[in-house]
Short mmCIF file of C-alpha atoms in Angstrom, two decimals:
data_model
loop_
_atom_site.label_atom_id
_atom_site.label_comp_id
_atom_site.label_asym_id
_atom_site.label_seq_id
_atom_site.Cartn_x
_atom_site.Cartn_y
_atom_site.Cartn_z
CA MET K 1 122.44 79.11 -78.15
CA GLN K 2 123.51 76.32 -75.87
CA ASP K 3 120.21 76.55 -74.04
CA LEU K 4 118.34 76.12 -77.29
CA ALA K 5 120.41 73.10 -78.31
CA ASN K 6 119.77 71.66 -74.88
CA ILE K 7 116.01 72.11 -75.14
CA PHE K 8 116.08 70.60 -78.62
CA ILE K 9 118.01 67.46 -77.64
CA LYS K 10 116.01 67.09 -74.46
CA SER K 11 112.66 67.28 -76.21
CA ILE K 12 113.70 64.74 -78.84
CA PHE K 13 115.38 62.09 -76.75
CA ILE K 14 114.82 62.49 -73.04
CA ASP K 15 111.30 63.88 -72.88
CA ASN K 16 110.26 61.97 -75.96
CA MET K 17 106.53 62.37 -76.46
CA VAL K 18 105.89 58.70 -77.10
CA PHE K 19 108.35 56.93 -74.84
CA ALA K 20 108.34 59.19 -71.82
CA TYR K 21 104.79 60.57 -71.85
CA PHE K 22 102.81 58.17 -74.06
CA LEU K 23 101.41 61.07 -76.02
CA GLY K 24 100.02 60.54 -79.48
CA MET K 25 99.80 56.81 -78.93
CA CYS K 26 96.51 56.38 -80.77
CA SER K 27 97.74 57.50 -84.14
CA TYR K 28 101.15 56.03 -83.33
CA LEU K 29 99.62 52.56 -83.05
CA ALA K 30 97.09 52.97 -85.83
CA ILE K 31 99.28 54.32 -88.64
CA SER K 32 102.57 52.57 -87.97
CA LYS K 33 101.89 49.58 -90.22
CA THR K 34 104.01 50.85 -93.13
CA VAL K 35 106.99 53.20 -93.13
CA LYS K 36 105.64 55.31 -95.98
CA THR K 37 102.43 56.46 -94.32
CA SER K 38 104.15 56.88 -90.98
CA VAL K 39 106.69 59.26 -92.55
CA GLY K 40 103.82 61.34 -93.93
CA MET K 41 102.05 61.37 -90.58
CA GLY K 42 105.32 62.22 -88.82
CA PHE K 43 105.92 65.23 -91.04
CA ALA K 44 102.35 66.41 -90.57
CA VAL K 45 102.83 66.25 -86.80
CA ILE K 46 106.18 68.11 -86.93
CA PHE K 47 104.58 70.80 -89.04
CA VAL K 48 101.48 71.24 -86.90
CA VAL K 49 103.30 71.10 -83.59
CA SER K 50 105.96 73.64 -84.56
CA LEU K 51 103.22 76.05 -85.63
CA THR K 52 100.82 75.55 -82.73
CA VAL K 53 103.31 75.74 -79.87
CA PRO K 54 104.57 79.27 -80.69
CA LEU K 55 101.01 80.39 -81.48
CA ASN K 56 99.80 79.12 -78.16
CA TYR K 57 102.85 80.67 -76.49
CA ILE K 58 101.73 84.05 -77.77
CA ILE K 59 98.18 83.41 -76.57
CA VAL K 60 99.33 82.34 -73.11
CA ASN K 61 101.65 85.28 -72.61
CA PHE K 62 99.57 88.04 -74.12
CA VAL K 63 96.03 86.97 -73.29
CA LEU K 64 95.60 84.23 -70.76
CA ASN K 65 98.16 84.64 -67.97
CA GLU K 66 97.46 86.76 -64.96
CA GLY K 67 98.23 90.36 -65.89
CA ALA K 68 98.98 89.45 -69.50
CA LEU K 69 96.33 91.82 -70.79
CA VAL K 70 98.09 94.93 -69.44
CA TRP K 71 99.16 95.86 -72.98
CA LEU K 72 95.48 96.45 -73.73
CA HIS K 73 94.69 98.58 -70.73
CA PRO K 74 96.47 98.99 -67.37
CA ASP K 75 93.23 98.17 -65.54
CA PHE K 76 93.48 94.56 -66.68
CA HIS K 77 96.50 93.81 -64.45
CA ASP K 78 94.58 91.34 -62.25
CA VAL K 79 92.64 89.55 -64.97
CA ASP K 80 93.51 85.86 -65.00
CA LEU K 81 92.08 83.88 -67.86
CA SER K 82 94.31 80.85 -67.58
CA PHE K 83 91.36 78.55 -66.90
CA LEU K 84 90.45 79.09 -70.56
CA SER K 85 93.73 77.67 -71.79
CA PHE K 86 92.41 74.19 -72.71
CA ILE K 87 89.68 75.56 -74.91
CA MET K 88 91.96 78.14 -76.56
CA PHE K 89 94.68 75.58 -77.25
CA ILE K 90 92.31 73.10 -78.79
CA ALA K 91 90.70 75.78 -80.95
CA VAL K 92 94.10 76.87 -82.30
CA ILE K 93 95.07 73.26 -82.94
CA ALA K 94 91.82 72.32 -84.64
CA SER K 95 92.02 75.25 -87.02
CA MET K 96 95.71 74.59 -87.81
CA VAL K 97 94.88 70.98 -88.57
CA GLN K 98 92.14 72.07 -90.93
CA LEU K 99 94.74 74.20 -92.71
CA VAL K 100 97.29 71.40 -92.99
CA GLU K 101 94.58 69.11 -94.28
CA MET K 102 93.68 71.53 -97.05
CA ILE K 103 97.34 72.03 -97.98
CA ILE K 104 98.07 68.29 -98.19
CA GLU K 105 94.89 67.68 -100.17
CA LYS K 106 95.97 70.30 -102.68
CA PHE K 107 99.62 69.38 -103.11
CA SER K 108 99.79 65.65 -102.50
CA PRO K 109 96.55 63.79 -103.20
CA SER K 110 98.27 60.40 -102.85
CA LEU K 111 99.47 61.25 -99.35
CA TYR K 112 96.01 62.59 -98.61
CA SER K 113 94.32 59.37 -99.61
CA SER K 114 96.79 57.20 -97.70
CA LEU K 115 96.48 59.21 -94.50
CA GLY K 116 92.74 59.01 -94.97
CA ILE K 117 90.73 59.46 -91.84
CA PHE K 118 93.76 59.94 -89.63
CA LEU K 119 94.39 63.50 -90.70
CA PRO K 120 91.43 64.92 -88.77
CA LEU K 121 92.67 62.80 -85.91
CA ILE K 122 95.79 64.98 -85.68
CA ALA K 123 93.42 67.40 -83.99
CA VAL K 124 92.94 64.86 -81.23
CA ASN K 125 96.55 63.73 -81.32
CA CYS K 126 97.55 64.23 -77.73
CA ALA K 127 101.17 64.86 -78.70
CA ILE K 128 100.12 68.21 -80.13
CA LEU K 129 97.91 69.39 -77.30
CA GLY K 130 100.44 67.87 -74.90
CA ALA K 131 103.26 69.94 -76.38
CA SER K 132 101.24 73.12 -75.82
CA LEU K 133 100.35 72.13 -72.27
CA PHE K 134 103.96 71.27 -71.41
CA MET K 135 105.01 74.58 -72.94
CA LYS K 136 102.62 76.33 -70.55
CA GLU K 137 103.66 74.26 -67.55
CA ARG K 138 107.40 74.65 -68.09
CA ALA K 139 107.07 78.40 -68.76
CA TYR K 140 109.69 78.89 -71.44
CA ASN K 141 111.39 82.27 -71.43
CA SER K 142 111.00 83.29 -75.03
CA ILE K 143 109.06 82.38 -78.10
CA VAL K 144 112.24 81.01 -79.68
CA GLU K 145 112.65 78.51 -76.88
CA ALA K 146 109.01 77.51 -77.21
CA THR K 147 109.35 77.02 -80.95
CA VAL K 148 112.48 74.93 -80.55
CA PHE K 149 110.71 72.83 -77.95
CA GLY K 150 107.71 72.33 -80.25
CA PHE K 151 109.87 71.39 -83.20
CA GLY K 152 111.94 69.03 -81.08
CA SER K 153 108.86 67.24 -79.73
CA GLY K 154 107.62 66.82 -83.28
CA VAL K 155 110.94 65.36 -84.38
CA GLY K 156 110.91 62.99 -81.41
CA TRP K 157 107.45 61.77 -82.32
CA PHE K 158 108.53 61.38 -85.96
CA LEU K 159 111.53 59.26 -84.93
CA ALA K 160 109.34 57.07 -82.75
CA ILE K 161 106.67 56.37 -85.35
CA VAL K 162 109.15 55.74 -88.18
CA GLY K 163 111.15 53.43 -85.91
CA ILE K 164 108.17 51.34 -84.87
CA ALA K 165 106.86 51.22 -88.46
CA ALA K 166 110.19 49.84 -89.67
CA ILE K 167 110.18 47.20 -86.94
CA ARG K 168 106.56 46.24 -87.65
CA GLU K 169 107.33 45.78 -91.35
CA LYS K 170 110.04 43.28 -90.43
CA ILE K 171 108.17 41.53 -87.67
CA ARG K 172 105.50 40.42 -90.11
CA TYR K 173 107.90 37.66 -91.14
CA SER K 174 108.59 36.49 -87.61
CA HIS K 175 106.80 33.87 -85.63
CA VAL K 176 104.85 35.80 -83.01
CA PRO K 177 102.55 33.91 -80.59
CA PRO K 178 99.04 34.27 -82.06
CA ALA K 179 97.56 36.11 -79.10
CA LEU K 180 100.33 38.70 -79.19
CA ARG K 181 100.06 39.41 -82.90
CA GLY K 182 99.45 42.96 -83.95
CA LEU K 183 98.64 45.14 -81.00
CA GLY K 184 100.24 43.18 -78.17
CA ILE K 185 103.68 42.84 -79.68
CA THR K 186 103.62 46.49 -80.77
CA PHE K 187 103.09 47.54 -77.17
CA ILE K 188 105.93 45.39 -75.94
CA ILE K 189 108.31 46.59 -78.67
CA THR K 190 107.41 50.19 -77.86
CA GLY K 191 108.29 49.42 -74.26
CA LEU K 192 111.66 48.04 -75.31
CA MET K 193 112.30 51.08 -77.52
CA GLY K 194 111.41 53.24 -74.53
CA ILE K 195 114.03 51.47 -72.45
CA ALA K 196 116.56 52.16 -75.19
CA PHE K 197 115.62 55.81 -75.24
CA MET K 198 116.01 55.99 -71.49
CA SER K 199 119.75 55.59 -71.95
CA PHE K 200 119.77 59.21 -73.13
CA MET K 201 118.64 60.32 -69.71
CA GLY K 202 120.90 62.82 -68.04
CA ILE K 203 122.64 63.96 -71.22
CA LYS K 204 123.47 67.65 -71.05
CA LEU K 205 125.19 69.75 -73.66
CA MET X 1 58.28 49.59 -83.71
CA SER X 2 57.78 48.32 -80.21
CA LYS X 3 59.15 50.46 -77.46
CA GLU X 4 62.32 49.17 -75.87
CA THR X 5 62.53 48.92 -72.13
CA LEU X 6 65.31 50.87 -70.43
CA PHE X 7 67.38 47.80 -69.73
CA SER X 8 66.55 45.58 -72.66
CA LYS X 9 69.08 42.98 -73.72
CA LYS X 10 70.48 45.26 -76.42
CA ASN X 11 70.95 48.10 -73.98
CA ARG X 12 72.66 45.89 -71.46
CA LEU X 13 75.01 44.75 -74.18
CA LEU X 14 76.01 48.40 -74.72
CA LEU X 15 77.15 48.42 -71.15
CA THR X 16 78.94 45.06 -70.99
CA ASP X 17 80.41 44.75 -74.46
CA PRO X 18 83.14 47.37 -73.93
CA LEU X 19 84.34 45.54 -70.83
CA ASP X 20 85.82 42.68 -72.80
CA ASP X 21 84.92 41.95 -76.44
CA ASN X 22 85.03 45.54 -77.52
CA ASN X 23 87.31 47.07 -74.91
CA PRO X 24 88.28 50.61 -75.85
CA VAL X 25 91.92 50.21 -74.86
CA THR X 26 92.84 46.67 -75.84
CA VAL X 27 90.57 46.16 -78.84
CA GLN X 28 89.56 49.51 -80.29
CA VAL X 29 93.03 50.94 -79.47
CA LEU X 30 91.65 54.24 -78.24
CA GLY X 31 92.63 56.43 -75.35
CA ILE X 32 96.03 55.00 -74.67
CA CYS X 33 97.49 58.48 -74.79
CA SER X 34 96.58 59.69 -71.36
CA ALA X 35 96.07 56.24 -69.91
CA LEU X 36 99.58 55.01 -69.33
CA ALA X 37 101.46 57.90 -67.82
CA ILE X 38 99.32 58.10 -64.72
CA THR X 39 99.36 54.43 -63.79
CA VAL X 40 102.41 54.52 -61.55
CA GLN X 41 100.08 54.56 -58.55
CA LEU X 42 96.49 53.54 -57.96
CA LYS X 43 95.15 56.82 -56.63
CA PRO X 44 95.73 59.00 -59.70
CA ALA X 45 94.56 56.12 -61.88
CA VAL X 46 91.26 55.93 -60.03
CA VAL X 47 90.81 59.70 -60.19
CA MET X 48 91.58 59.63 -63.90
CA ALA X 49 89.12 56.79 -64.50
CA LEU X 50 86.38 58.71 -62.67
CA SER X 51 87.12 61.91 -64.60
CA VAL X 52 86.90 60.07 -67.90
CA LEU X 53 83.70 58.38 -66.73
CA PHE X 54 82.14 61.77 -66.07
CA VAL X 55 83.38 63.47 -69.24
CA LEU X 56 82.59 60.57 -71.54
CA SER X 57 79.06 59.87 -70.34
CA VAL X 58 78.03 63.55 -70.16
CA ALA X 59 79.63 64.41 -73.51
CA ASN X 60 77.92 61.41 -75.10
CA VAL X 61 74.52 62.55 -73.83
CA LEU X 62 75.07 66.19 -74.83
CA VAL X 63 76.27 65.39 -78.34
CA SER X 64 73.46 62.90 -78.75
CA LEU X 65 70.94 65.59 -77.77
CA LEU X 66 72.55 68.04 -80.19
CA ARG X 67 73.08 65.54 -82.97
CA SER X 68 70.38 66.82 -85.30
CA PHE X 69 71.56 70.42 -84.93
CA ILE X 70 75.25 69.92 -85.65
CA PRO X 71 76.23 70.47 -89.29
CA SER X 72 78.52 67.61 -90.19
CA ARG X 73 81.29 69.84 -91.57
CA ILE X 74 82.03 71.50 -88.25
CA ARG X 75 81.13 68.58 -86.00
CA ILE X 76 84.70 68.01 -84.83
CA ILE X 77 85.02 71.54 -83.51
CA VAL X 78 81.62 71.34 -81.84
CA GLN X 79 82.56 68.06 -80.19
CA LEU X 80 85.88 69.48 -79.04
CA VAL X 81 84.13 72.46 -77.50
CA VAL X 82 81.70 70.22 -75.61
CA ILE X 83 84.55 68.02 -74.37
CA ALA X 84 86.83 70.94 -73.49
CA THR X 85 84.09 72.59 -71.44
CA LEU X 86 83.51 69.42 -69.44
CA VAL X 87 87.23 68.93 -68.94
CA ILE X 88 87.62 72.46 -67.63
CA LEU X 89 84.87 71.64 -65.11
CA VAL X 90 86.67 68.47 -64.03
CA ASP X 91 89.97 70.31 -63.78
CA GLU X 92 88.54 73.04 -61.56
CA VAL X 93 86.80 70.48 -59.33
CA LEU X 94 89.99 68.43 -58.96
CA LYS X 95 91.99 71.54 -58.12
CA ALA X 96 89.44 72.49 -55.48
CA PHE X 97 89.01 69.13 -53.73
CA VAL X 98 92.02 66.90 -54.39
CA TYR X 99 94.77 69.37 -55.09
CA ASP X 100 97.69 66.96 -54.63
CA VAL X 101 96.28 64.46 -57.10
CA SER X 102 95.55 67.24 -59.56
CA LYS X 103 99.20 68.35 -59.32
CA GLU X 104 100.30 64.79 -59.93
CA LEU X 105 98.10 64.42 -63.00
CA SER X 106 99.47 67.77 -64.27
CA VAL X 107 98.86 68.08 -68.00
CA PHE X 108 97.04 64.78 -68.23
CA VAL X 109 93.73 66.22 -67.07
CA GLY X 110 93.85 68.61 -70.00
CA LEU X 111 94.74 65.72 -72.22
CA ILE X 112 91.36 64.10 -71.56
CA ILE X 113 90.22 66.51 -74.28
CA THR X 114 92.26 64.65 -76.83
CA ASN X 115 91.58 61.27 -75.32
CA CYS X 116 90.58 59.43 -78.45
CA ILE X 117 88.04 57.29 -76.58
CA ILE X 118 85.83 60.31 -76.09
CA MET X 119 86.20 61.62 -79.63
CA GLY X 120 85.86 58.10 -81.01
CA ARG X 121 82.68 57.31 -79.10
CA LEU X 122 81.12 60.64 -80.00
CA GLU X 123 81.87 60.09 -83.67
CA ALA X 124 80.98 56.43 -83.79
CA PHE X 125 78.04 56.28 -81.43
CA ALA X 126 76.55 59.45 -80.00
CA LEU X 127 76.09 61.10 -83.39
CA ALA X 128 73.74 58.32 -84.45
CA ASN X 129 71.93 57.21 -81.31
CA THR X 130 69.45 58.37 -78.69
CA PRO X 131 70.65 60.02 -75.44
CA TRP X 132 69.86 57.05 -73.17
CA LYS X 133 71.73 54.60 -75.38
CA SER X 134 74.62 57.03 -75.69
CA PHE X 135 74.73 57.37 -71.94
CA LEU X 136 74.96 53.59 -71.52
CA ASP X 137 77.59 53.41 -74.23
CA GLY X 138 79.57 56.15 -72.50
CA LEU X 139 79.36 54.39 -69.15
CA GLY X 140 80.33 51.05 -70.67
CA ASN X 141 83.34 52.41 -72.47
CA ALA X 142 84.48 54.42 -69.49
CA PHE X 143 84.32 51.26 -67.34
CA GLY X 144 86.20 49.33 -69.99
CA TYR X 145 88.87 52.03 -69.97
CA GLY X 146 88.82 52.30 -66.20
CA TRP X 147 89.40 48.65 -65.42
CA ILE X 148 92.43 48.47 -67.69
CA LEU X 149 93.80 51.62 -66.10
CA ILE X 150 93.27 50.30 -62.59
CA ALA X 151 94.66 46.86 -63.44
CA VAL X 152 97.83 48.38 -64.86
CA ALA X 153 98.18 50.73 -61.91
CA PHE X 154 97.61 47.84 -59.47
CA PHE X 155 100.50 45.80 -60.83
CA ARG X 156 102.81 48.77 -61.28
CA GLU X 157 102.28 50.07 -57.77
CA LEU X 158 102.40 46.64 -56.14
CA LEU X 159 105.50 45.42 -57.95
CA GLY X 160 107.19 48.78 -58.33
CA SER X 161 106.85 50.33 -54.90
CA GLY X 162 105.28 47.50 -52.89
CA THR X 163 102.27 49.58 -51.87
CA LEU X 164 98.57 49.81 -52.72
CA PHE X 165 96.95 53.23 -52.44
CA GLY X 166 100.11 54.18 -50.56
CA TYR X 167 99.64 51.40 -47.98
CA PRO X 168 102.79 49.27 -47.66
CA VAL X 169 101.23 45.87 -48.35
CA LEU X 170 104.38 43.89 -49.02
CA GLU X 171 106.13 45.27 -45.96
CA LYS X 172 103.23 44.17 -43.75
CA ILE X 173 103.28 40.66 -45.18
CA GLY X 174 106.98 40.58 -44.43
CA LEU X 175 108.23 39.82 -47.91
CA TYR X 176 111.24 42.09 -47.54
CA GLU X 177 112.65 39.97 -44.73
CA LEU X 178 112.72 37.05 -47.14
CA GLY X 179 115.03 39.04 -49.40
CA TYR X 180 112.39 40.43 -51.78
CA GLU X 181 113.26 43.66 -53.60
CA ASN X 182 110.98 46.12 -55.35
CA ASN X 183 111.30 46.12 -59.09
CA GLY X 184 112.22 49.75 -59.76
CA MET X 185 111.74 49.13 -63.46
CA MET X 186 107.95 49.00 -63.01
CA ILE X 187 107.83 52.67 -62.07
CA LEU X 188 109.51 53.73 -65.29
CA PRO X 189 107.36 54.56 -68.32
CA PRO X 190 108.36 51.67 -70.63
CA MET X 191 106.99 49.05 -68.24
CA ALA X 192 103.49 50.52 -68.53
CA LEU X 193 103.56 49.61 -72.18
CA VAL X 194 104.81 46.12 -71.47
CA THR X 195 102.14 45.64 -68.79
CA VAL X 196 99.40 46.61 -71.22
CA GLY X 197 100.98 44.33 -73.80
CA VAL X 198 100.77 41.44 -71.35
CA ILE X 199 97.14 42.25 -70.48
CA ILE X 200 96.31 42.17 -74.18
CA TRP X 201 98.16 38.88 -74.49
CA ILE X 202 96.19 37.28 -71.66
CA GLN X 203 92.88 38.67 -72.89
CA ARG X 204 93.41 37.35 -76.40
CA MET X 205 94.47 33.93 -75.18
CA ARG X 206 91.13 33.64 -73.41
CA ASN X 207 89.12 35.24 -76.17
CA GLU X 208 90.34 33.79 -79.42
CA LYS X 209 88.09 35.72 -81.76
CA LEU X 210 90.11 38.85 -80.99
CA ILE X 211 93.34 37.43 -82.43
CA GLU X 212 94.58 39.46 -85.37
CA SER X 213 95.36 37.72 -88.64
CA ASN X 214 98.71 39.51 -88.78
#
């Protein structure tokens, strides 16, 4: 239990997708103009990432890893398909995104129209592929750990985008040097937020 | 319609426009994802820039060749498959020839797949243009991406660890004897963002038509 809590806290604050690894920056910068749309995008990411990470965990451990295919036939003990992991991960993610898109379109047309073209872009949101790749690299022990890690990364990304959206809504009323307006100041604020998040470093439960 | 020469003015513009006016990183806001994390040192940044150069130009040509065969409903998946295949190639080559750099880049090679520059250029350009133009567009955008990457890595490595490509430049000049200290902050992730922010600032001061209205 403590391990799980540790993974959760770590993936939200210390290994934050945006501030520590710069993952998902494209949609982070593009959709963070208002809090409302960024909340929608954040939830979509949490949802997709907590589904795809466990799915990909299963694929890694039962298909791709060396000797993972033994359950099919003992002769497969030296088959190593891990070079296929990129293509498998992205296929799982792309189909999950298609699913989420259809669900949102059905149940919340207003959210669908405000997220607009960015929904398909979740497929190329590096935070999601990144979570799966980190899951593979860090070799979590069980599917529960992997799920907790996926969910935590999603929550971390959600916090980051909602935070920057709130700041950007306020900063519209400030006097920013013309050349820094928009993109430039957003980068610098993200940097400052990253420094703030670094104060969580070393926390252990 | 008169036939265009290979390097007509329009084609040259495809190559030079992304370097400044239409830079993928600082203007189109694409591909920041995998760009920043690997700019602590110059070497991985250069390797990354070359990998993206390869993937982007080849993917652009392939998708442009296939463009009349791809049904538009499933184009994203087709594009992802093309990109993922190329990235797997790059990954295997890196592992074979520069293993230490490939370890350092870790997941970020895989993340070239979701590098929005590639997806964005395929969507916006290769699906509507001929292979040669797409190739030039791919090259141009990859250079535009590459120079930002290398510029950021240059300042972060020089100011953060006082080296360039691992060569201790500042120590040789003798700055440390004058009481100079490395700025450890530059190695940490947040400073990559600030460095890019400053590059954008400088670029937009020189090029006023890029300034946003707020």
